[in-house]
Coordinates of C-alpha atoms and ligand atoms in Angstrom, one line a residue:
X58 CA 102.8 -132.1 7.2
X59 CA 101.5 -130.4 4.0
X60 CA 97.9 -130.3 5.1
X61 CA 98.3 -129.1 8.6
X62 CA 97.3 -125.7 9.7
X63 CA 100.1 -123.2 9.6
X64 CA 101.3 -122.1 13.0
X65 CA 103.9 -119.5 13.5
X66 CA 105.2 -117.8 16.6
X67 CA 106.8 -114.6 17.7
X68 CA 109.3 -115.4 20.5
X69 CA 110.8 -112.2 21.8
X70 CA 113.1 -112.0 24.8
X71 CA 111.9 -109.2 27.1
X72 CA 114.6 -106.7 26.5
X73 CA 112.7 -103.5 27.3
X74 CA 112.2 -102.2 23.8
X75 CA 111.0 -103.4 20.4
X76 CA 113.8 -103.5 18.0
X77 CA 112.8 -102.8 14.4
X78 CA 114.2 -106.3 13.4
X79 CA 112.1 -108.0 16.1
X80 CA 108.9 -106.2 14.9
X81 CA 109.7 -107.3 11.4
X82 CA 110.0 -110.9 12.5
X83 CA 106.7 -110.6 14.3
X84 CA 105.1 -109.1 11.2
X85 CA 106.4 -111.8 8.9
X86 CA 105.5 -114.6 11.3
X87 CA 102.0 -113.0 11.5
X88 CA 101.6 -112.6 7.8
X89 CA 102.8 -116.1 7.0
X90 CA 100.2 -117.6 9.4
X91 CA 97.4 -115.2 8.4
X92 CA 97.9 -115.5 4.7
X93 CA 96.7 -119.1 5.1
X94 CA 94.2 -118.6 8.0
X95 CA 96.8 -120.1 10.4
X96 CA 97.6 -119.4 14.0
X97 CA 100.0 -116.8 15.3
X98 CA 101.4 -117.4 18.8
X99 CA 103.3 -115.3 21.2
X100 CA 105.9 -117.0 23.4
X101 CA 108.0 -115.0 25.9
X102 CA 111.6 -116.2 26.0
X103 CA 112.7 -115.2 29.4
X104 CA 115.3 -117.8 30.2
X105 CA 118.1 -115.4 30.5
X106 CA 117.0 -114.2 34.0
X107 CA 120.0 -111.8 34.4
X108 CA 118.7 -109.8 31.4
X109 CA 115.2 -109.4 32.8
X110 CA 113.9 -105.9 32.5
X111 CA 110.9 -104.5 34.5
X112 CA 107.9 -103.8 32.3
X113 CA 109.5 -105.4 29.3
X114 CA 106.7 -107.9 28.6
X115 CA 104.1 -105.0 28.6
X116 CA 106.1 -103.4 25.8
X117 CA 105.7 -106.5 23.8
X118 CA 102.0 -106.8 24.4
X119 CA 101.5 -103.1 23.7
X120 CA 103.4 -103.1 20.4
X121 CA 101.5 -106.1 19.1
X122 CA 98.2 -104.5 20.1
X123 CA 99.1 -101.1 18.6
X124 CA 100.2 -102.6 15.3
X125 CA 97.2 -105.0 15.1
X126 CA 99.4 -108.1 15.1
X127 CA 96.9 -110.0 17.3
X128 CA 98.1 -113.3 18.6
X129 CA 95.7 -116.3 18.8
X130 CA 97.6 -117.9 21.7
X131 CA 99.9 -116.5 24.3
X132 CA 100.5 -115.8 28.0
X133 CA 97.7 -113.2 28.2
X134 CA 95.2 -114.9 25.9
X135 CA 95.9 -118.6 26.8
X136 CA 95.8 -121.6 24.5
X137 CA 96.1 -125.3 24.6
X138 CA 99.9 -125.7 24.4
X139 CA 100.9 -123.4 27.2
X140 CA 102.4 -122.1 29.4
X141 CA 103.6 -119.6 26.9
X142 CA 106.3 -118.1 29.1
X143 CA 109.5 -120.1 29.1
X144 CA 110.4 -119.5 32.8
X145 CA 107.1 -121.4 33.6
X146 CA 108.2 -124.4 31.5
X147 CA 111.3 -125.4 33.4
X148 CA 110.1 -129.0 34.3
X149 CA 109.3 -129.6 30.6
X150 CA 112.9 -128.8 29.6
X151 CA 114.3 -131.1 32.3
X152 CA 112.1 -133.9 31.2
X153 CA 113.1 -133.6 27.5
X154 CA 116.8 -133.2 28.3
X155 CA 116.6 -136.4 30.3
X156 CA 115.1 -138.1 27.3
X157 CA 118.1 -137.1 25.2
X158 CA 120.4 -138.4 27.9
X159 CA 118.6 -141.8 27.8
X160 CA 119.1 -141.9 24.1
X161 CA 122.8 -141.0 24.4
X162 CA 122.2 -137.7 22.6
X163 CA 123.1 -135.6 25.6
X164 CA 125.2 -135.9 28.7
X165 CA 125.8 -134.3 32.1
X166 CA 128.8 -132.0 32.3
X167 CA 130.3 -131.0 35.6
X168 CA 133.3 -129.0 34.3
X169 CA 133.9 -125.9 36.3
X170 CA 134.6 -122.4 34.9
X171 CA 138.4 -122.8 35.2
X172 CA 138.4 -125.9 33.1
X173 CA 136.1 -124.4 30.5
X174 CA 138.3 -121.2 30.4
X175 CA 141.3 -123.4 29.8
X176 CA 139.7 -125.2 26.9
X177 CA 138.8 -121.9 25.4
X178 CA 142.3 -120.5 25.9
X179 CA 143.7 -123.6 24.2
X180 CA 141.4 -123.2 21.2
X181 CA 142.3 -119.6 20.9
X182 CA 146.1 -120.3 21.1
X183 CA 145.6 -122.9 18.3
X184 CA 143.4 -120.5 16.4
X185 CA 140.6 -123.0 16.3
X186 CA 136.9 -122.4 16.9
X187 CA 135.9 -123.1 20.5
X188 CA 134.6 -126.6 21.1
X189 CA 133.9 -128.4 24.3
X190 CA 136.3 -131.5 24.5
X191 CA 133.6 -134.0 25.6
X192 CA 135.5 -134.6 28.8
X193 CA 132.4 -135.5 30.8
X194 CA 131.0 -137.8 28.1
X195 CA 133.2 -140.5 29.6
X196 CA 131.8 -140.4 33.1
X197 CA 130.2 -143.6 34.4
X198 CA 126.7 -143.7 35.7
X199 CA 128.0 -144.1 39.3
X200 CA 130.3 -141.1 38.9
X201 CA 127.5 -139.0 37.6
X202 CA 125.2 -140.0 40.5
X203 CA 127.9 -139.3 43.0
X204 CA 128.5 -135.8 41.7
X205 CA 124.8 -135.0 41.6
X206 CA 124.4 -136.3 45.1
X207 CA 127.4 -134.2 46.2
X208 CA 125.6 -131.1 44.9
X209 CA 128.2 -130.3 42.2
X210 CA 126.6 -128.0 39.7
X211 CA 126.1 -129.4 36.2
X212 CA 124.9 -128.5 32.8
X213 CA 123.4 -130.9 30.2
X214 CA 125.2 -130.8 26.8
X215 CA 124.2 -132.1 23.4
X216 CA 126.3 -135.0 22.2
X217 CA 127.2 -134.2 18.6
X218 CA 129.1 -136.6 16.3
X219 CA 132.6 -135.4 15.2
X220 CA 132.5 -137.0 11.8
X221 CA 130.2 -136.8 8.8
X222 CA 128.0 -133.8 8.1
X223 CA 124.6 -132.3 8.9
X224 CA 122.3 -130.5 6.6
X225 CA 119.2 -128.5 6.9
X226 CA 116.9 -126.6 4.5
X227 CA 116.0 -123.0 4.8
X228 CA 113.1 -121.7 2.7
X229 CA 115.1 -118.6 1.9
X230 CA 118.7 -119.6 2.1
X231 CA 118.4 -123.1 0.7
X232 CA 120.3 -126.1 1.8
X233 CA 123.0 -125.5 4.3
X234 CA 125.5 -128.3 5.2
X235 CA 128.2 -128.2 7.9
X236 CA 130.9 -130.7 8.9
X237 CA 130.0 -132.3 12.2
X238 CA 133.5 -131.6 13.3
X239 CA 132.4 -128.0 13.6
X240 CA 129.5 -128.8 15.9
X241 CA 130.1 -127.8 19.5
X242 CA 128.4 -129.9 22.2
X243 CA 126.3 -126.9 23.1
X244 CA 124.7 -126.5 26.5
X245 CA 121.0 -127.4 26.5
X246 CA 120.2 -127.0 30.2
X247 CA 122.2 -124.5 32.3
X248 CA 123.2 -125.1 35.9
X249 CA 120.4 -122.9 37.2
X250 CA 117.9 -125.3 35.5
X251 CA 117.0 -122.9 32.8
X252 CA 117.3 -124.1 29.2
X253 CA 119.4 -122.2 26.7
X254 CA 117.7 -120.7 23.7
X255 CA 119.3 -123.5 21.7
X256 CA 117.3 -126.1 23.5
X257 CA 114.2 -124.3 24.4
X258 CA 113.4 -123.2 20.8
X259 CA 113.4 -126.8 19.6
X260 CA 111.3 -128.2 22.5
X261 CA 108.8 -125.4 22.4
X262 CA 108.4 -125.1 18.7
X263 CA 107.7 -128.9 18.6
X264 CA 105.3 -128.9 21.6
X265 CA 103.6 -125.8 20.3
X266 CA 103.1 -127.5 16.9
X267 CA 104.9 -124.6 15.1
X268 CA 105.0 -125.4 11.4
X269 CA 107.1 -122.4 10.2
X270 CA 109.9 -121.0 12.3
X271 CA 110.4 -117.4 11.4
X272 CA 113.5 -115.6 12.9
X273 CA 116.5 -113.6 12.2
X274 CA 119.4 -115.0 10.1
X275 CA 121.7 -114.8 13.2
X276 CA 120.3 -118.2 14.0
X277 CA 121.2 -119.8 10.7
X278 CA 124.5 -121.0 11.8
X279 CA 123.1 -122.9 14.8
X280 CA 120.3 -124.5 12.9
X281 CA 122.2 -127.6 12.0
X282 CA 122.5 -128.3 15.7
X283 CA 118.8 -127.8 16.2
X284 CA 118.1 -130.2 13.4
X285 CA 120.1 -132.8 15.2
X286 CA 117.9 -132.3 18.2
X287 CA 114.7 -132.8 16.1
X288 CA 116.2 -135.9 14.7
X289 CA 117.3 -137.2 18.1
X290 CA 113.8 -136.8 19.4
X291 CA 112.4 -138.3 16.2
X292 CA 110.3 -135.1 15.5
X293 CA 109.4 -133.5 12.2
X294 CA 111.6 -130.6 11.4
X295 CA 109.5 -127.4 10.9
X296 CA 110.1 -125.2 7.8
X297 CA 112.8 -122.6 8.6
X298 CA 112.4 -119.0 7.3
X299 CA 115.4 -117.0 8.3
X300 CA 115.1 -113.3 7.5
X301 CA 118.0 -111.2 6.2
X302 CA 119.7 -108.8 8.6
X303 CA 118.5 -105.1 8.7
X304 CA 121.4 -102.8 8.3
X305 CA 122.0 -99.1 9.1
X306 CA 124.4 -98.9 6.2
X307 CA 126.4 -101.3 4.0
X308 CA 128.7 -102.4 6.9
X309 CA 126.7 -102.0 10.2
X310 CA 123.7 -103.8 11.4
X311 CA 120.9 -101.7 12.8
X312 CA 121.4 -101.7 16.6
X313 CA 119.4 -100.2 19.4
X314 CA 122.5 -100.3 21.6
X315 CA 124.4 -98.3 19.0
X316 CA 121.7 -95.6 19.0
X317 CA 119.4 -96.8 16.2
X318 CA 115.7 -96.1 16.8
X319 CA 113.5 -98.8 18.2
X320 CA 109.8 -99.0 17.4
X321 CA 108.9 -96.9 20.5
X322 CA 111.6 -94.3 19.5
X323 CA 110.1 -94.0 16.0
X324 CA 106.6 -93.5 17.5
X325 CA 107.8 -90.8 19.8
X326 CA 109.6 -89.1 16.9
X327 CA 106.2 -88.8 15.3
X328 CA 106.0 -91.7 12.9
X329 CA 102.6 -93.4 12.5
X330 CA 102.4 -97.0 13.5
X331 CA 100.8 -98.1 10.2
X332 CA 103.5 -96.4 8.2
X333 CA 106.3 -98.0 10.3
X334 CA 104.6 -101.4 9.8
X335 CA 104.2 -100.9 6.1
X336 CA 107.8 -99.7 5.8
X337 CA 109.3 -102.7 7.7
X338 CA 107.2 -105.1 5.6
X339 CA 109.4 -104.0 2.7
X340 CA 112.7 -104.5 4.6
X341 CA 113.7 -107.8 3.0
X342 CA 110.5 -108.6 1.2
X343 CA 109.0 -107.3 -2.0
X344 CA 105.6 -108.0 -3.6
X345 CA 107.1 -108.5 -7.0
X346 CA 105.2 -105.4 -8.2
X347 CA 105.9 -101.7 -7.8
X348 CA 103.2 -101.3 -5.1
X349 CA 104.6 -99.9 -1.9
X350 CA 101.7 -98.8 0.2
X351 CA 99.9 -101.7 1.9
X352 CA 97.4 -102.0 4.6
X353 CA 97.8 -104.9 7.0
X354 CA 94.9 -106.6 5.3
X355 CA 96.5 -106.2 1.9
X356 CA 99.8 -107.5 3.2
X357 CA 98.0 -110.6 4.5
X358 CA 96.7 -111.2 1.1
X359 CA 99.9 -110.5 -0.8
X360 CA 102.6 -111.8 1.4
X361 CA 104.4 -114.8 0.0
X362 CA 107.4 -115.8 2.1
X363 CA 109.2 -117.1 -1.0
X364 CA 109.7 -113.5 -1.9
X365 CA 111.8 -112.7 1.2
X366 CA 115.3 -111.7 0.1
X367 CA 118.5 -113.2 1.1
X368 CA 120.4 -109.9 0.8
X369 CA 120.6 -107.6 3.8
X370 CA 118.0 -104.8 3.9
X371 CA 119.0 -101.2 4.5
X372 CA 116.9 -99.2 6.9
X373 CA 116.4 -96.0 5.0
X374 CA 115.0 -93.2 7.2
X375 CA 114.4 -91.0 4.2
X376 CA 112.2 -93.6 2.7
X377 CA 110.3 -94.1 5.9
X378 CA 109.8 -90.4 6.1
X379 CA 108.4 -90.3 2.7
X380 CA 106.1 -93.2 3.5
X381 CA 105.0 -91.5 6.7
X382 CA 104.1 -88.4 4.8
X383 CA 101.9 -90.5 2.5
X384 CA 100.2 -92.0 5.5
X385 CA 99.7 -88.5 7.0
X386 CA 97.9 -87.4 3.8
X387 CA 95.7 -90.5 4.0
X388 CA 94.3 -89.3 7.3
X389 CA 91.3 -87.1 7.4
X390 CA 91.9 -83.5 8.4
X391 CA 90.2 -84.2 11.7
X392 CA 92.4 -87.2 12.4
X393 CA 95.5 -85.2 11.5
X394 CA 94.3 -82.4 13.7
X395 CA 93.9 -84.6 16.7
X396 CA 97.4 -86.1 16.2
X397 CA 99.0 -82.7 15.6
X398 CA 97.5 -81.0 18.7
X399 CA 100.1 -82.3 21.2
X400 CA 102.8 -81.0 18.9
X401 CA 101.2 -77.6 18.6
X402 CA 101.2 -77.4 22.3
X403 CA 104.9 -77.8 22.4
X404 CA 105.6 -74.5 20.7
X405 CA 102.4 -72.4 20.7
X406 CA 100.8 -70.5 23.5
X407 CA 99.3 -67.7 21.4
X408 CA 95.7 -67.6 20.2
X409 CA 96.1 -69.1 16.8
X410 CA 93.5 -70.7 14.6
X411 CA 94.7 -74.2 14.9
X412 CA 92.3 -75.7 12.4
X413 CA 93.8 -73.4 9.8
X414 CA 97.2 -74.5 10.9
X415 CA 96.2 -78.1 10.4
X416 CA 94.9 -77.4 7.0
X417 CA 98.3 -75.9 6.2
X418 CA 100.4 -78.7 7.7
X419 CA 98.3 -81.7 6.7
X420 CA 99.7 -81.8 3.2
X421 CA 103.2 -80.6 4.2
X422 CA 104.2 -82.8 7.1
X423 CA 106.3 -85.9 6.8
X424 CA 106.8 -86.6 10.5
X425 CA 104.8 -85.2 13.3
X426 CA 107.9 -84.5 15.3
X427 CA 108.9 -81.9 12.8
X428 CA 105.9 -79.8 13.6
X429 CA 107.2 -77.7 16.6
X430 CA 110.3 -76.6 14.6
X431 CA 108.3 -75.8 11.5
X432 CA 105.7 -73.6 13.3
X433 CA 107.7 -72.0 16.1
X434 CA 107.8 -68.7 14.1
X435 CA 104.0 -68.3 14.5
X436 CA 104.6 -68.0 18.2
X437 CA 107.6 -65.7 18.0
X438 CA 109.8 -64.5 15.2
X439 CA 113.5 -64.5 16.1
X440 CA 115.8 -62.0 14.5
X441 CA 117.0 -63.3 11.2
X442 CA 119.8 -62.6 8.7
X443 CA 118.8 -60.1 6.0
X444 CA 120.4 -62.4 3.5
X445 CA 117.2 -64.4 3.6
X446 CA 115.7 -61.7 1.4
X447 CA 118.2 -62.6 -1.4
X448 CA 116.8 -65.3 -3.6
X449 CA 118.4 -65.9 -7.0
X450 CA 115.6 -67.6 -8.7
X451 CA 113.0 -65.1 -7.3
X452 CA 115.3 -62.3 -8.5
X453 CA 115.1 -60.5 -5.2
X454 CA 117.7 -57.9 -4.0
X455 CA 117.8 -55.8 -0.9
X456 CA 116.5 -52.9 -3.0
X457 CA 113.5 -54.5 -4.7
X458 CA 112.6 -56.3 -1.5
X459 CA 112.4 -53.0 0.3
X460 CA 110.3 -51.5 -2.5
X461 CA 107.9 -54.5 -2.4
X462 CA 107.4 -54.4 1.4
X463 CA 107.0 -50.6 1.4
X464 CA 104.4 -50.8 -1.4
X465 CA 102.6 -53.8 0.2
X466 CA 102.3 -52.2 3.7
X467 CA 99.7 -49.6 3.1
X468 CA 97.6 -51.9 0.9
X469 CA 97.6 -54.5 3.7
X470 CA 96.9 -51.9 6.3
X471 CA 93.7 -51.0 4.4
X472 CA 92.4 -54.6 4.2
X473 CA 89.4 -55.2 6.4
X474 CA 88.6 -58.8 5.7
X475 CA 91.9 -60.5 6.5
X476 CA 91.5 -63.7 4.5
X477 CA 93.6 -65.7 2.2
X478 CA 91.6 -64.7 -0.9
X479 CA 91.6 -61.0 -0.1
X480 CA 95.3 -61.1 0.7
X481 CA 96.0 -63.0 -2.5
X482 CA 94.1 -60.7 -4.8
X483 CA 95.5 -57.5 -3.3
X484 CA 99.1 -58.7 -3.6
X485 CA 98.6 -60.0 -7.1
X486 CA 97.3 -56.6 -8.1
X487 CA 100.4 -55.1 -6.6
X488 CA 102.6 -57.5 -8.6
X489 CA 101.0 -56.5 -11.9
X490 CA 101.1 -52.8 -11.0
X491 CA 104.8 -53.1 -10.3
X492 CA 105.3 -55.2 -13.4
X493 CA 107.5 -57.6 -11.6
X494 CA 107.6 -61.4 -11.2
X495 CA 105.4 -62.8 -8.4
X496 CA 108.4 -63.8 -6.4
X497 CA 109.7 -60.2 -6.1
X498 CA 106.7 -59.4 -3.9
X499 CA 105.9 -62.8 -2.4
X500 CA 109.4 -63.8 -1.3
X501 CA 110.2 -60.7 0.7
X502 CA 106.7 -60.9 2.2
X503 CA 107.1 -64.4 3.3
X504 CA 110.6 -63.7 4.7
X505 CA 109.3 -60.7 6.7
X506 CA 106.4 -62.7 8.0
X507 CA 108.4 -65.8 9.1
X508 CA 112.1 -64.9 9.4
X509 CA 112.7 -68.3 7.9
X510 CA 114.0 -69.8 4.7
X511 CA 111.6 -72.7 4.8
X512 CA 108.0 -72.4 6.0
X513 CA 104.9 -74.6 5.7
X514 CA 102.8 -72.6 3.2
X515 CA 103.4 -69.3 1.5
X516 CA 103.0 -65.6 2.5
X517 CA 99.1 -65.5 2.4
X518 CA 98.6 -68.6 4.4
X519 CA 101.1 -67.4 7.0
X520 CA 99.6 -63.9 7.1
X521 CA 96.1 -65.3 7.5
X522 CA 97.1 -67.4 10.5
X523 CA 99.2 -64.7 12.1
X524 CA 96.4 -62.1 11.9
X525 CA 96.5 -58.6 10.7
X526 CA 98.2 -56.9 13.6
X527 CA 101.1 -59.3 14.0
X528 CA 101.6 -59.5 10.2
X529 CA 101.9 -55.7 9.9
X530 CA 104.2 -55.6 12.8
X531 CA 106.6 -58.1 11.2
X532 CA 106.5 -56.3 7.8
X533 CA 107.4 -53.0 9.5
X534 CA 110.3 -54.8 11.2
X535 CA 111.4 -56.1 7.8
X536 CA 111.3 -52.7 6.3
X537 CA 113.5 -51.3 9.0
X538 CA 115.9 -54.1 8.6
X539 CA 116.2 -53.6 4.9
X540 CA 116.5 -49.8 5.2
X541 CA 119.7 -50.3 7.3
X542 CA 121.3 -52.0 4.3
X543 CA 120.5 -49.5 1.6
Ligands
LIG124 N1 114.2 -115.0 21.8 C1 114.8 -114.9 20.5 C2 115.2 -113.4 20.2 O1 114.5 -112.6 20.8 C3 113.9 -115.4 19.5 C4 114.5 -116.1 18.3 C5 113.4 -116.9 17.6 O2 112.4 -116.3 17.1 O3 113.5 -118.1 17.7 O4 116.0 -113.2 19.4

């Protein structure tokens, strides 16, 4: 198998959103294939019809398209080993399940719910892991035919040995061996004719000539049973690459159901797709160098799956924010402006020079979603606490803040050309005339102009964008506020 072309697949279930962990699996599977000019396939695993969600498959297509993880084969692009949607492959699963029955590796099971519940209750009472008791393995051919003819619902189960052991090799986790006594006779084909994941993944990965199976580590514990299926069919076992879990913190797995963000959530919070992809590449993999910023092309070149970690990866939003900021700064001003516009519209109606605003924000934004909150004071300044004028490091007091604003006001009133440079020079002259530190003038000025403790940009940038009239109005308001405290 060493010389065959690498083929990997992304096999999502259409759940209605793209979990960060799923996207990482897609990315790793893509990179493993593309690192060696291999094929990357998309297979839709929709055998759990009860969990079907409208529009869910489109979300998968859109995410792959947006992130540039183009698949070479799949339901929408075709290919020679389709269909690529599991619900369209039902006859294939039945055919292969029957082959296993003929080999004695699987059997019909007609047990009803009550009986299965009873077995489960017994195992629980004895504190043993649940295992089917092989009751139906003993049915004769005639009994089976009779029951099928009578329309009794059945499933097909794997027939696992109860003695000995089974091993499999994972590229990341190494050799894993389990006692066969632990292997449940898992259901391969359900009574509705749909396969379980446990069966479909093996049949499809083989028929689709997948060489490297990339998936989450939650499948590690079932993989010995999958190996037994490969062996039963006489098929080559693919290479397994199980990826470590992605955690919210040391104890909890990242979970969309528990409120953690999906890929779409991150996009609507204002993260850039390329930054997200770059960040999740590092969730469980490292290049062995200190490089952290990678384009998809660079990842393709660098990615070596042997560098995937066993240890769980922590999803660190602060780090993602930082990385997103780096990506924002790599945009041209024009690109940034286009992306920021919808966020300006959320909080601004006034006639403001938006290009100037973009120049200001381009170097100071980590996540686009922060923009409305950061710029709302340009639209309207809400009343603020006078304590904002007090800044230890800037050495400001209510008294010297008032002096600074009162001295600055007439100078600003006389300015005709309201630009950053003129504002800057006039205020710096004032600073030296007063013989104070810059902050004694600039801090009160910025506070009066914004009413905020943190602002994108300093007093001159803010004043320039606000315009002369509005700036003066705000400074006068600040003077009145400080007067009341003297
Ligand atoms: N359909 C499975 C899931 O979404 C895929 C697991 C696999 O990649 O084999 O978890």
